[in-house]
Amino acid sequence: MSAEIETTRFRVEGMDCASCAGKIDIAVRRLPGVEDVSVSVVGGTMTVRHRDAETEAIADKVTSLGYRTEPLAANAPAPTPASDHDHDHAGHAGHDHAKSGDALAGMHGHDHSFESGPWWQTTKARLTLLSALAVVLAFAAGQFFPALEQWAFVLAMVVGLVPIARRAWMGAVNGSPFSIETLMTVAAIGAVFINAAEEAAIVVLLFLIGELLEGVATGRARASIKALANLVPRMALRESGETIIEIPAEQLAVGDIVLVRPGDRIPADGLVGSGESAVDEAPVTGESVPKRKQADDPVFAGTINQDGALRIRVTAAAADNTIARIIALVEEAQESKAPTERFIDRFSRYYTPGVMVVAALIAILPPLLTGQPWDEWVYKGLAVLLIGCPCALVISTPAAIAAALSAGARRGLLMKGGAVLEQLGKIDMVALDKTGTLTEGKPKVTDIIAIGKTEAEVLSLAAALETGSSHPLALAILNRAKADGIVPPPAENAGAVGGKGVVGTVAGVSLFLGSPKAAAATTPLAPELSARIAALNDEGKTVSVLLADNAIAGVIAMRDEPRDDARSGLAELKRLGADVIMLTGDNARTAKAIAADLGITPRAELLPEDKQRIVGELKAAGKTVAKVGDGINDAPALAAADIGIAMGGGTDVALETADAAVLHGRVGDVANMIKLSRATMANIGQNITIALGLKAVFLVTTIIGVTGLWPAILADTGATVLVTANAMRLLAWKGSNQA
């Protein structure tokens, strides 16, 4: 009987480009018992599904390629990036996996070790500096001892080439014979044989400088994502009986009460137990304006309490809080490849061997067929080898997607992978749920009609009857009274009358608050009042009538109102070329009123399966459909759509069901997702143009004899750095806030 499939995540240090990830992927896949491999360059992780393969054997295989590797504990957060801070990596010193890699670490071109400190203190930087010093010394030797110049440059070349050649060899024996290192090694050694040792040494140095720049750029992308992990404070103040003790935030359990002082970061997801304060949610949701929080309001880990002490009841452990879920989602997303990225990977698999064949033909055919000088054409062939390096092309897509996923996550837009990010830009039909998506999800008082009293008196008496109730309509009245600064008087003998309303006595006056039908059974409604109530009902509003000593005192209308940015968000979707439709289970009259208010078409009184069917019909009509909902009653439709987008606070169900999630519930952020997708695809197009355009130019100039080895490697290194830098521009993407 075969062993069960396990999934193990590894921390891999030193992956700076898609080429690194490709070599690791191919080598690990060749191990017996390995079912699937997923490598994230920006995350610095590898996820392996394996049946019989030992975790130790997998780590040893990656280490043999020159990358330090160790398994991550289940549910462990991904490593935070190396920086100037006090990261303690001493514990890795005796790690078993070091045995085959450490001896070569000093001679390795990549920064493949668990290192801390700034980039200029890394192994890669030291090797580049050593190679530069060797080239300078070779130049000096050539000035003073011309006879030794050739050998001095050969030695200078060897200093930088040994680790590159070792990587080429390890890649070749592990299934990647056509790597960038192979091309580099062949070109440098070939240059020596045609008496171009000086150029060979310079080419190797330029290659190392290019890799160093590539590592710096990748490190920036990695740091920008991992900075999310640093939003959660390390310590928390937990109440224990009458005392408050400081404990590590990761030890907080569901149900704990924590004190958060003004200016402190909130250490866990939770609900406000007591206190009132403004909370800056920008680090998590991108919301620029602080939100007022009071009892029973939800708060996120990593947000900043501003002006009042809050006592918060923890609702999620450290591993499940909003920040942890965002990081996990972003990492999973980066490990799943977009269609464009998969195409580029397949293309490069044939492209690199093709380049080697073309370079060989350029070097051999002219001398053989037309008697041209061998030196000249072998030189051109070696230059073509360097021009053909696929690094810039291979990294053009993943670098842009990683930057976009990170930028989106920092603004509360979560997308599960490059495929989702790519598909979002094609959306031309958006189907939105009503309650909690287009609307706030809780009723508000919209109209107060006073009869024989003031509006404030009507609201005060109604609030007196509703005090202590948790019914949504009661909360709407109480919230309006609080907003208007009204303190309800005490009510006596208050209670509910089943299916009709609530009763009570205030200052000796007998009160009733209930439906118009129940009120009319006691006191007939005037025709004009009945007409006004009917008009309010036609606007989708729920109406309650207040009786005082059996006389009509007033009317209160309530409705679940559209979100503040619903109109502008829908207008932005239409501007982007997407049609919009409302799919709701609510009654037709309310749906029609809200839809008319927002200027969209409603489909009402739908069951979950009806929503799913309508999404299917829209897709069959040729539309690319995004379904936006709360992720629970909309689950079937979210799954059926081309892209399912969960709206709201990132509940577990929403995040699991949907392809994407809008954490802070802004309708405008659905449009922002589409904009981010289109910006990313445009960036990828620019990157591919840069990568292939530079190669095409230098290929022509090399063959006609205008440029040689130096410009060739500069073209490759320059293209890689330009492509990475262009992709990093997406990290600054902010979208637009229509709120």
mmCIF file of C-alpha atoms in Angstrom, residues 76-230:
data_model
loop_
_atom_site.group_PDB
_atom_site.id
_atom_site.type_symbol
_atom_site.label_atom_id
_atom_site.label_comp_id
_atom_site.label_asym_id
_atom_site.label_seq_id
_atom_site.Cartn_x
_atom_site.Cartn_y
_atom_site.Cartn_z
ATOM 1 C CA ALA A 76 4.685 28.735 10.124
ATOM 2 C CA PRO A 77 4.805 32.170 8.604
ATOM 3 C CA ALA A 78 7.189 32.622 5.752
ATOM 4 C CA PRO A 79 10.592 34.029 6.606
ATOM 5 C CA THR A 80 10.864 37.749 7.016
ATOM 6 C CA PRO A 81 13.487 39.289 4.790
ATOM 7 C CA ALA A 82 17.045 39.861 5.845
ATOM 8 C CA SER A 83 17.574 43.423 6.958
ATOM 9 C CA ASP A 84 19.604 45.602 9.232
ATOM 10 C CA HIS A 85 17.608 44.405 12.216
ATOM 11 C CA ASP A 86 18.428 41.836 14.844
ATOM 12 C CA HIS A 87 17.545 38.650 13.004
ATOM 13 C CA ASP A 88 19.096 35.723 14.795
ATOM 14 C CA HIS A 89 20.223 33.091 12.334
ATOM 15 C CA ALA A 90 22.787 31.541 14.615
ATOM 16 C CA GLY A 91 20.517 28.572 15.182
ATOM 17 C CA HIS A 92 21.064 27.450 11.627
ATOM 18 C CA ALA A 93 24.760 27.030 11.995
ATOM 19 C CA GLY A 94 24.640 23.358 12.808
ATOM 20 C CA HIS A 95 21.835 22.476 10.470
ATOM 21 C CA ASP A 96 22.249 19.130 8.736
ATOM 22 C CA HIS A 97 21.507 20.620 5.356
ATOM 23 C CA ALA A 98 24.607 22.715 5.446
ATOM 24 C CA LYS A 99 26.922 19.822 4.789
ATOM 25 C CA SER A 100 27.031 20.049 1.014
ATOM 26 C CA GLY A 101 26.529 23.751 0.566
ATOM 27 C CA ASP A 102 28.546 25.648 3.142
ATOM 28 C CA ALA A 103 31.977 24.757 1.833
ATOM 29 C CA LEU A 104 31.068 26.352 -1.448
ATOM 30 C CA ALA A 105 29.086 29.280 -0.040
ATOM 31 C CA GLY A 106 32.014 31.634 -0.277
ATOM 32 C CA MET A 107 32.561 30.809 -3.934
ATOM 33 C CA HIS A 108 28.930 30.957 -4.927
ATOM 34 C CA GLY A 109 27.580 33.686 -7.138
ATOM 35 C CA HIS A 110 24.175 33.772 -5.455
ATOM 36 C CA ASP A 111 23.528 34.850 -1.916
ATOM 37 C CA HIS A 112 22.524 31.333 -0.973
ATOM 38 C CA SER A 113 22.765 31.371 2.790
ATOM 39 C CA PHE A 114 20.618 32.403 5.735
ATOM 40 C CA GLU A 115 22.212 35.807 6.000
ATOM 41 C CA SER A 116 21.162 39.009 7.692
ATOM 42 C CA GLY A 117 22.376 42.534 7.135
ATOM 43 C CA PRO A 118 22.202 44.864 4.134
ATOM 44 C CA TRP A 119 22.808 43.616 0.588
ATOM 45 C CA TRP A 120 26.405 44.909 0.441
ATOM 46 C CA GLN A 121 27.382 42.495 3.226
ATOM 47 C CA THR A 122 26.092 39.393 1.421
ATOM 48 C CA THR A 123 28.158 36.584 -0.079
ATOM 49 C CA LYS A 124 27.074 37.690 -3.553
ATOM 50 C CA ALA A 125 28.326 41.249 -2.957
ATOM 51 C CA ARG A 126 31.641 39.956 -1.586
ATOM 52 C CA LEU A 127 32.168 37.735 -4.630
ATOM 53 C CA THR A 128 31.352 40.619 -6.999
ATOM 54 C CA LEU A 129 33.809 42.871 -5.155
ATOM 55 C CA LEU A 130 36.499 40.159 -5.271
ATOM 56 C CA SER A 131 35.951 39.696 -9.010
ATOM 57 C CA ALA A 132 36.142 43.486 -9.577
ATOM 58 C CA LEU A 133 39.387 43.643 -7.578
ATOM 59 C CA ALA A 134 40.843 40.787 -9.656
ATOM 60 C CA VAL A 135 39.970 42.613 -12.900
ATOM 61 C CA VAL A 136 41.578 45.858 -11.621
ATOM 62 C CA LEU A 137 44.736 43.942 -10.647
ATOM 63 C CA ALA A 138 44.779 42.275 -14.079
ATOM 64 C CA PHE A 139 44.647 45.701 -15.745
ATOM 65 C CA ALA A 140 47.512 46.889 -13.526
ATOM 66 C CA ALA A 141 49.549 43.754 -14.296
ATOM 67 C CA GLY A 142 48.994 44.330 -18.018
ATOM 68 C CA GLN A 143 50.398 47.872 -17.720
ATOM 69 C CA PHE A 144 53.558 46.851 -15.856
ATOM 70 C CA PHE A 145 54.083 43.334 -17.293
ATOM 71 C CA PRO A 146 52.545 43.217 -20.800
ATOM 72 C CA ALA A 147 53.690 39.614 -21.333
ATOM 73 C CA LEU A 148 51.545 38.469 -18.375
ATOM 74 C CA GLU A 149 48.426 40.434 -19.367
ATOM 75 C CA GLN A 150 46.599 37.490 -20.990
ATOM 76 C CA TRP A 151 47.223 35.182 -18.010
ATOM 77 C CA ALA A 152 46.311 37.911 -15.492
ATOM 78 C CA PHE A 153 42.906 38.291 -17.136
ATOM 79 C CA VAL A 154 42.460 34.505 -17.291
ATOM 80 C CA LEU A 155 43.026 34.395 -13.499
ATOM 81 C CA ALA A 156 40.651 37.326 -12.964
ATOM 82 C CA MET A 157 38.024 35.525 -15.028
ATOM 83 C CA VAL A 158 38.488 32.290 -13.046
ATOM 84 C CA VAL A 159 37.801 34.108 -9.741
ATOM 85 C CA GLY A 160 34.267 34.915 -10.849
ATOM 86 C CA LEU A 161 33.679 31.958 -13.165
ATOM 87 C CA VAL A 162 34.359 29.049 -10.751
ATOM 88 C CA PRO A 163 31.096 29.437 -8.779
ATOM 89 C CA ILE A 164 29.169 30.109 -12.013
ATOM 90 C CA ALA A 165 30.614 26.971 -13.639
ATOM 91 C CA ARG A 166 29.834 24.924 -10.529
ATOM 92 C CA ARG A 167 26.232 26.051 -10.677
ATOM 93 C CA ALA A 168 26.115 25.211 -14.379
ATOM 94 C CA TRP A 169 27.420 21.688 -13.668
ATOM 95 C CA MET A 170 25.015 21.061 -10.755
ATOM 96 C CA GLY A 171 22.149 22.348 -12.872
ATOM 97 C CA ALA A 172 23.122 20.091 -15.768
ATOM 98 C CA VAL A 173 23.316 16.903 -13.664
ATOM 99 C CA ASN A 174 19.946 17.805 -12.083
ATOM 100 C CA GLY A 175 18.069 18.295 -15.335
ATOM 101 C CA SER A 176 18.780 21.929 -16.333
ATOM 102 C CA PRO A 177 21.602 21.767 -18.925
ATOM 103 C CA PHE A 178 20.619 24.993 -20.718
ATOM 104 C CA SER A 179 20.827 27.434 -17.831
ATOM 105 C CA ILE A 180 22.112 31.013 -17.886
ATOM 106 C CA GLU A 181 25.226 29.730 -16.066
ATOM 107 C CA THR A 182 25.866 27.215 -18.860
ATOM 108 C CA LEU A 183 25.723 29.926 -21.525
ATOM 109 C CA MET A 184 27.975 32.136 -19.418
ATOM 110 C CA THR A 185 30.544 29.391 -18.806
ATOM 111 C CA VAL A 186 30.722 28.336 -22.470
ATOM 112 C CA ALA A 187 31.052 31.965 -23.634
ATOM 113 C CA ALA A 188 33.769 32.877 -21.091
ATOM 114 C CA ILE A 189 35.887 29.760 -21.743
ATOM 115 C CA GLY A 190 35.416 30.141 -25.502
ATOM 116 C CA ALA A 191 36.606 33.773 -25.305
ATOM 117 C CA VAL A 192 39.858 32.643 -23.661
ATOM 118 C CA PHE A 193 40.534 30.237 -26.549
ATOM 119 C CA ILE A 194 40.209 33.044 -29.104
ATOM 120 C CA ASN A 195 42.558 35.314 -27.094
ATOM 121 C CA ALA A 196 39.775 37.501 -25.667
ATOM 122 C CA ALA A 197 40.582 36.828 -21.977
ATOM 123 C CA GLU A 198 40.256 40.525 -21.107
ATOM 124 C CA GLU A 199 36.701 40.608 -22.445
ATOM 125 C CA ALA A 200 35.936 37.266 -20.773
ATOM 126 C CA ALA A 201 36.947 38.659 -17.362
ATOM 127 C CA ILE A 202 34.867 41.828 -17.896
ATOM 128 C CA VAL A 203 31.861 39.765 -19.050
ATOM 129 C CA VAL A 204 32.018 37.593 -15.911
ATOM 130 C CA LEU A 205 32.231 40.703 -13.716
ATOM 131 C CA LEU A 206 29.294 42.352 -15.487
ATOM 132 C CA PHE A 207 27.294 39.129 -15.078
ATOM 133 C CA LEU A 208 27.962 39.115 -11.315
ATOM 134 C CA ILE A 209 26.998 42.818 -11.055
ATOM 135 C CA GLY A 210 23.761 42.058 -12.928
ATOM 136 C CA GLU A 211 22.941 39.202 -10.564
ATOM 137 C CA LEU A 212 23.676 41.437 -7.574
ATOM 138 C CA LEU A 213 21.262 44.095 -8.885
ATOM 139 C CA GLU A 214 18.689 41.387 -9.597
ATOM 140 C CA GLY A 215 19.014 40.150 -6.006
ATOM 141 C CA VAL A 216 18.556 43.660 -4.618
ATOM 142 C CA ALA A 217 15.392 44.170 -6.695
ATOM 143 C CA THR A 218 13.950 40.779 -5.686
ATOM 144 C CA GLY A 219 14.816 41.504 -2.064
ATOM 145 C CA ARG A 220 12.847 44.750 -2.245
ATOM 146 C CA ALA A 221 9.792 42.934 -3.579
ATOM 147 C CA ARG A 222 10.156 40.262 -0.893
ATOM 148 C CA ALA A 223 10.547 42.884 1.849
ATOM 149 C CA SER A 224 7.485 44.815 0.721
ATOM 150 C CA ILE A 225 5.324 41.720 1.134
ATOM 151 C CA LYS A 226 6.908 40.426 4.309
ATOM 152 C CA ALA A 227 6.585 43.885 5.881
ATOM 153 C CA LEU A 228 2.962 42.892 6.389
ATOM 154 C CA ALA A 229 4.124 40.424 9.038
ATOM 155 C CA ASN A 230 5.737 43.265 10.977
#
